[in-house]
Short mmCIF file of C-alpha atoms and ligand atoms in Angstrom, two decimals:
data_model
loop_
_atom_site.label_atom_id
_atom_site.label_comp_id
_atom_site.label_asym_id
_atom_site.label_seq_id
_atom_site.Cartn_x
_atom_site.Cartn_y
_atom_site.Cartn_z
CA MET A 1 0.00 0.00 0.00
CA PRO A 2 1.27 3.54 -0.67
CA VAL A 3 2.43 5.40 2.44
CA GLU A 4 0.33 8.56 2.64
CA THR A 5 1.07 11.50 4.93
CA GLY A 6 -1.15 14.48 5.62
CA SER A 7 -4.72 14.74 6.79
CA PHE A 8 -7.66 13.00 5.20
CA ARG A 9 -11.41 12.96 5.71
CA PRO A 10 -12.81 9.87 7.42
CA SER A 11 -14.06 7.33 4.92
CA GLU A 12 -17.83 7.23 4.43
CA LEU A 13 -18.35 4.68 1.69
CA VAL A 14 -22.03 4.42 0.76
CA GLU A 15 -23.65 1.73 -1.36
CA ILE A 16 -24.74 3.54 -4.53
CA VAL A 17 -28.02 1.68 -5.05
CA ARG A 18 -29.15 2.68 -1.54
CA LEU A 19 -29.16 6.32 -2.66
CA ASP A 20 -31.06 5.65 -5.89
CA PRO A 21 -32.24 2.16 -6.86
CA GLY A 22 -32.72 3.40 -10.45
CA ILE A 23 -28.94 3.27 -10.89
CA ARG A 24 -28.15 -0.15 -12.34
CA LEU A 25 -25.21 -2.39 -11.53
CA ASP A 26 -23.19 -4.51 -13.98
CA ILE A 27 -20.32 -5.53 -11.72
CA ARG A 28 -18.26 -7.56 -14.16
CA TYR A 29 -15.38 -7.86 -11.70
CA ALA A 30 -17.67 -10.15 -9.65
CA THR A 31 -18.01 -12.43 -12.71
CA ALA A 32 -15.65 -14.09 -15.19
CA ASN A 33 -16.74 -11.53 -17.85
CA ASN A 34 -13.85 -9.13 -17.31
CA PHE A 35 -10.31 -8.66 -18.63
CA VAL A 36 -8.87 -10.90 -15.88
CA GLY A 37 -11.14 -13.78 -16.95
CA ARG A 38 -12.26 -14.71 -13.43
CA PRO A 39 -14.08 -12.97 -10.57
CA VAL A 40 -11.95 -10.62 -8.48
CA TYR A 41 -14.81 -9.58 -6.17
CA ASP A 42 -16.88 -11.89 -3.95
CA GLU A 43 -19.98 -9.70 -4.21
CA PRO A 44 -21.57 -7.65 -7.04
CA ARG A 45 -21.72 -4.38 -5.07
CA ALA A 46 -20.61 -0.78 -5.69
CA PHE A 47 -19.64 1.90 -3.14
CA LEU A 48 -18.39 5.49 -3.34
CA GLN A 49 -17.49 8.14 -0.80
CA ARG A 50 -20.70 10.01 0.00
CA PRO A 51 -19.99 13.26 -1.98
CA ALA A 52 -19.09 11.20 -5.07
CA ALA A 53 -22.13 8.92 -4.64
CA GLU A 54 -24.47 11.92 -4.33
CA ALA A 55 -22.91 13.55 -7.39
CA LEU A 56 -23.43 10.32 -9.35
CA VAL A 57 -27.12 10.29 -8.34
CA LYS A 58 -27.45 13.84 -9.69
CA ALA A 59 -25.81 12.82 -12.99
CA HIS A 60 -28.22 9.87 -13.22
CA ARG A 61 -31.24 12.13 -12.64
CA TRP A 62 -29.95 14.68 -15.16
CA LEU A 63 -29.74 11.91 -17.77
CA LYS A 64 -33.39 10.96 -17.20
CA ALA A 65 -34.56 13.95 -19.27
CA HIS A 66 -32.42 12.60 -22.13
CA GLY A 67 -33.89 9.08 -21.89
CA TYR A 68 -30.99 7.32 -20.16
CA GLY A 69 -29.93 6.03 -16.74
CA ILE A 70 -26.53 5.22 -15.25
CA VAL A 71 -25.06 1.70 -15.21
CA VAL A 72 -22.16 1.19 -12.77
CA PHE A 73 -19.37 -1.26 -13.62
CA ASP A 74 -17.21 -0.40 -10.60
CA GLY A 75 -16.82 2.07 -7.73
CA TYR A 76 -14.57 1.68 -4.66
CA ARG A 77 -11.95 -0.99 -5.43
CA PRO A 78 -9.72 -2.54 -2.75
CA TRP A 79 -6.03 -1.75 -3.36
CA ARG A 80 -5.06 -5.42 -3.72
CA VAL A 81 -7.28 -5.62 -6.83
CA THR A 82 -5.47 -2.63 -8.37
CA LYS A 83 -2.19 -4.45 -7.67
CA LEU A 84 -3.51 -7.58 -9.37
CA PHE A 85 -4.68 -5.59 -12.43
CA TRP A 86 -1.24 -3.98 -12.75
CA GLU A 87 0.57 -7.33 -12.51
CA LEU A 88 -1.70 -8.95 -15.12
CA THR A 89 -1.55 -6.07 -17.63
CA PRO A 90 1.26 -5.99 -20.23
CA PRO A 91 3.55 -2.95 -19.77
CA ASP A 92 2.40 -1.39 -23.07
CA LYS A 93 -1.25 -1.40 -21.85
CA ARG A 94 -0.69 0.07 -18.41
CA ASN A 95 -2.32 3.39 -19.33
CA TYR A 96 -5.55 1.45 -18.76
CA VAL A 97 -4.82 0.43 -15.15
CA ALA A 98 -3.56 2.43 -12.15
CA ASP A 99 -0.07 2.07 -10.70
CA PRO A 100 -0.44 0.44 -7.25
CA SER A 101 2.57 2.35 -5.91
CA LYS A 102 0.35 5.46 -6.11
CA GLY A 103 -3.02 3.72 -5.82
CA SER A 104 -6.06 4.15 -8.02
CA LEU A 105 -8.68 6.79 -7.32
CA HIS A 106 -11.01 3.78 -7.13
CA ASN A 107 -9.05 2.76 -3.99
CA ARG A 108 -10.07 6.11 -2.46
CA GLY A 109 -13.74 5.53 -3.31
CA CYS A 110 -13.66 8.55 -5.62
CA ALA A 111 -13.59 7.00 -9.10
CA VAL A 112 -16.42 5.24 -10.86
CA ASP A 113 -16.65 3.23 -14.09
CA VAL A 114 -20.02 3.82 -15.75
CA SER A 115 -22.09 3.58 -18.90
CA MET A 116 -25.80 4.19 -19.60
CA TYR A 117 -28.97 2.17 -20.17
CA ASP A 118 -31.90 3.20 -22.34
CA LEU A 119 -34.88 4.01 -20.11
CA ASN A 120 -37.33 2.73 -22.76
CA THR A 121 -35.73 -0.61 -23.56
CA GLY A 122 -33.68 -1.22 -20.40
CA GLU A 123 -30.75 -2.16 -22.66
CA LEU A 124 -27.15 -1.11 -22.10
CA VAL A 125 -26.19 1.38 -24.82
CA THR A 126 -23.45 0.68 -27.36
CA MET A 127 -20.39 2.87 -26.96
CA PRO A 128 -17.38 3.24 -29.33
CA SER A 129 -15.61 0.44 -27.38
CA ASP A 130 -16.46 -2.24 -24.86
CA TYR A 131 -15.81 -1.62 -21.16
CA ASP A 132 -12.14 -2.24 -20.31
CA GLU A 133 -11.18 -2.53 -23.97
CA MET A 134 -7.52 -1.51 -23.95
CA SER A 135 -7.36 0.22 -27.32
CA GLU A 136 -7.67 3.71 -28.79
CA ARG A 137 -11.41 3.06 -29.25
CA ALA A 138 -11.67 3.54 -25.46
CA HIS A 139 -10.25 7.07 -25.55
CA PRO A 140 -12.90 9.75 -24.91
CA ASP A 141 -11.63 11.72 -27.93
CA TYR A 142 -11.65 8.73 -30.33
CA THR A 143 -13.16 9.92 -33.60
CA GLY A 144 -14.10 6.48 -34.99
CA GLY A 145 -17.17 4.36 -34.33
CA THR A 146 -20.63 5.55 -35.35
CA GLU A 147 -22.05 9.02 -34.84
CA GLU A 148 -24.64 7.54 -32.43
CA GLN A 149 -21.93 5.80 -30.36
CA ARG A 150 -19.98 9.05 -30.06
CA ARG A 151 -23.17 10.97 -29.20
CA LEU A 152 -23.90 8.56 -26.33
CA ARG A 153 -20.30 8.65 -25.07
CA ASP A 154 -20.29 12.44 -25.14
CA LEU A 155 -23.71 12.65 -23.44
CA LEU A 156 -22.40 10.49 -20.58
CA ARG A 157 -19.32 12.71 -20.28
CA THR A 158 -21.48 15.85 -20.22
CA ALA A 159 -23.72 14.38 -17.48
CA MET A 160 -20.72 13.46 -15.35
CA GLU A 161 -18.73 16.66 -15.93
CA LEU A 162 -21.74 18.80 -15.00
CA HIS A 163 -21.70 17.00 -11.65
CA ASP A 164 -18.08 17.32 -10.49
CA PHE A 165 -16.52 14.34 -12.24
CA LYS A 166 -13.69 14.40 -14.78
CA VAL A 167 -13.23 11.78 -17.49
CA TYR A 168 -9.95 9.81 -17.65
CA ARG A 169 -8.13 10.57 -20.90
CA TYR A 170 -7.76 6.89 -21.91
CA GLU A 171 -11.18 5.51 -20.86
CA TRP A 172 -14.62 6.95 -21.73
CA TRP A 173 -16.16 5.01 -18.79
CA HIS A 174 -13.79 6.13 -15.97
CA PHE A 175 -14.61 9.30 -14.02
CA ASP A 176 -12.80 10.88 -11.05
CA HIS A 177 -14.69 12.92 -8.46
CA LYS A 178 -13.24 16.34 -7.61
CA ASP A 179 -12.80 15.50 -3.89
CA TRP A 180 -10.44 12.55 -4.43
CA ARG A 181 -7.46 14.18 -2.70
CA GLN A 182 -9.42 14.24 0.57
CA TYR A 183 -9.59 10.44 0.93
CA ARG A 184 -6.99 7.76 1.63
CA VAL A 185 -6.22 4.64 -0.39
CA GLN A 186 -7.99 1.69 1.27
CA ASP A 187 -7.82 -2.08 0.98
CA ILE A 188 -10.86 -3.27 2.92
CA PRO A 189 -13.12 -5.85 1.25
CA PHE A 190 -16.76 -4.97 0.56
CA SER A 191 -17.93 -7.23 3.40
CA GLU A 192 -16.04 -5.06 5.94
CA ILE A 193 -17.33 -1.67 4.79
CA PRO A 194 -19.23 -0.16 7.73
CA VAL A 195 -22.94 0.38 7.06
CA SER A 196 -23.59 4.13 7.14
CA GLU A 197 -25.85 5.21 10.00
CA LEU A 198 -27.35 7.93 7.83
CA PRO A 199 -28.28 6.52 4.45
CA SER A 200 -29.62 9.36 2.29
CA GLN A 201 -33.13 8.80 1.03
CA PRO A 202 -33.66 9.46 -2.70
CA GLY A 203 -35.64 12.64 -2.00
CA GLU A 204 -32.84 14.10 0.11
CA ILE A 205 -30.53 14.69 -2.82
CA PRO A 206 -31.65 17.89 -4.56
CA PRO A 207 -32.41 17.32 -8.25
CA SER A 208 -29.94 18.75 -10.72
CA ASN A 209 -31.12 21.23 -13.33
CA PRO A 210 -32.10 19.10 -16.36
CA ARG A 211 -31.92 22.13 -18.66
CA LEU A 212 -28.18 22.62 -18.13
C1 LIG B 1 -9.19 -1.09 -14.93
C2 LIG B 1 -10.04 0.07 -15.37
N1 LIG B 1 -11.42 -0.26 -15.28
C3 LIG B 1 -9.72 1.31 -14.53
O1 LIG B 1 -10.43 1.62 -13.61
N2 LIG B 1 -8.59 1.96 -14.86
C4 LIG B 1 -8.12 3.08 -14.09
C5 LIG B 1 -6.95 3.75 -14.75
C6 LIG B 1 -7.74 2.65 -12.68
O2 LIG B 1 -7.33 1.49 -12.50
O3 LIG B 1 -7.79 3.50 -11.78
ZN1 LIG B 2 -12.00 3.14 -13.52
#
């Protein structure tokens, strides 16, 4: 684990679906359908630090007016999983995984991997690349693919960037929350994450302005 000095906020990891059950999960790291080829999580769950989780709920509600909802592939990720990803990824593809000597922003509970589903059909949308595809098609500025794929990718980016997230320059699905510097790298498994005493109810998060 990286040695981190300085002061940090106490961790308050919240389970995303408790804030808004309309946010869907597709936790491929709890299945064999991921770039490792086997499950690396015991449970298909997703957590974020509270400010990031609340911002994600606002992005999801903003997207509603456009006919889409958020699908989460991954949120908080224990550090040992970042270390495993790094070890299994060829050196020339390591732009697509975080260096464990620094830790991933996922380890701080402040990064989230997301896509969108169509509110009418319930289907996951098609983006210019698959999730975790380690190629230039994954880059948020990739100019290939279809116009519709790029429109969807750019709509997701707009929704997230209006709500305090920043896209990662090599992955259209990876977004960092602005508060990431305030939280430490952690390695606790999902089963040991304390249950928050104060789960926000859906109505407690003010709606974002859908006209923005
Ligand atoms: C592994 C991929 N889904 C991802 O999250 N990559 C970034 C760079 C990370 O590991 O933090
Ligand atoms: Zn990510």
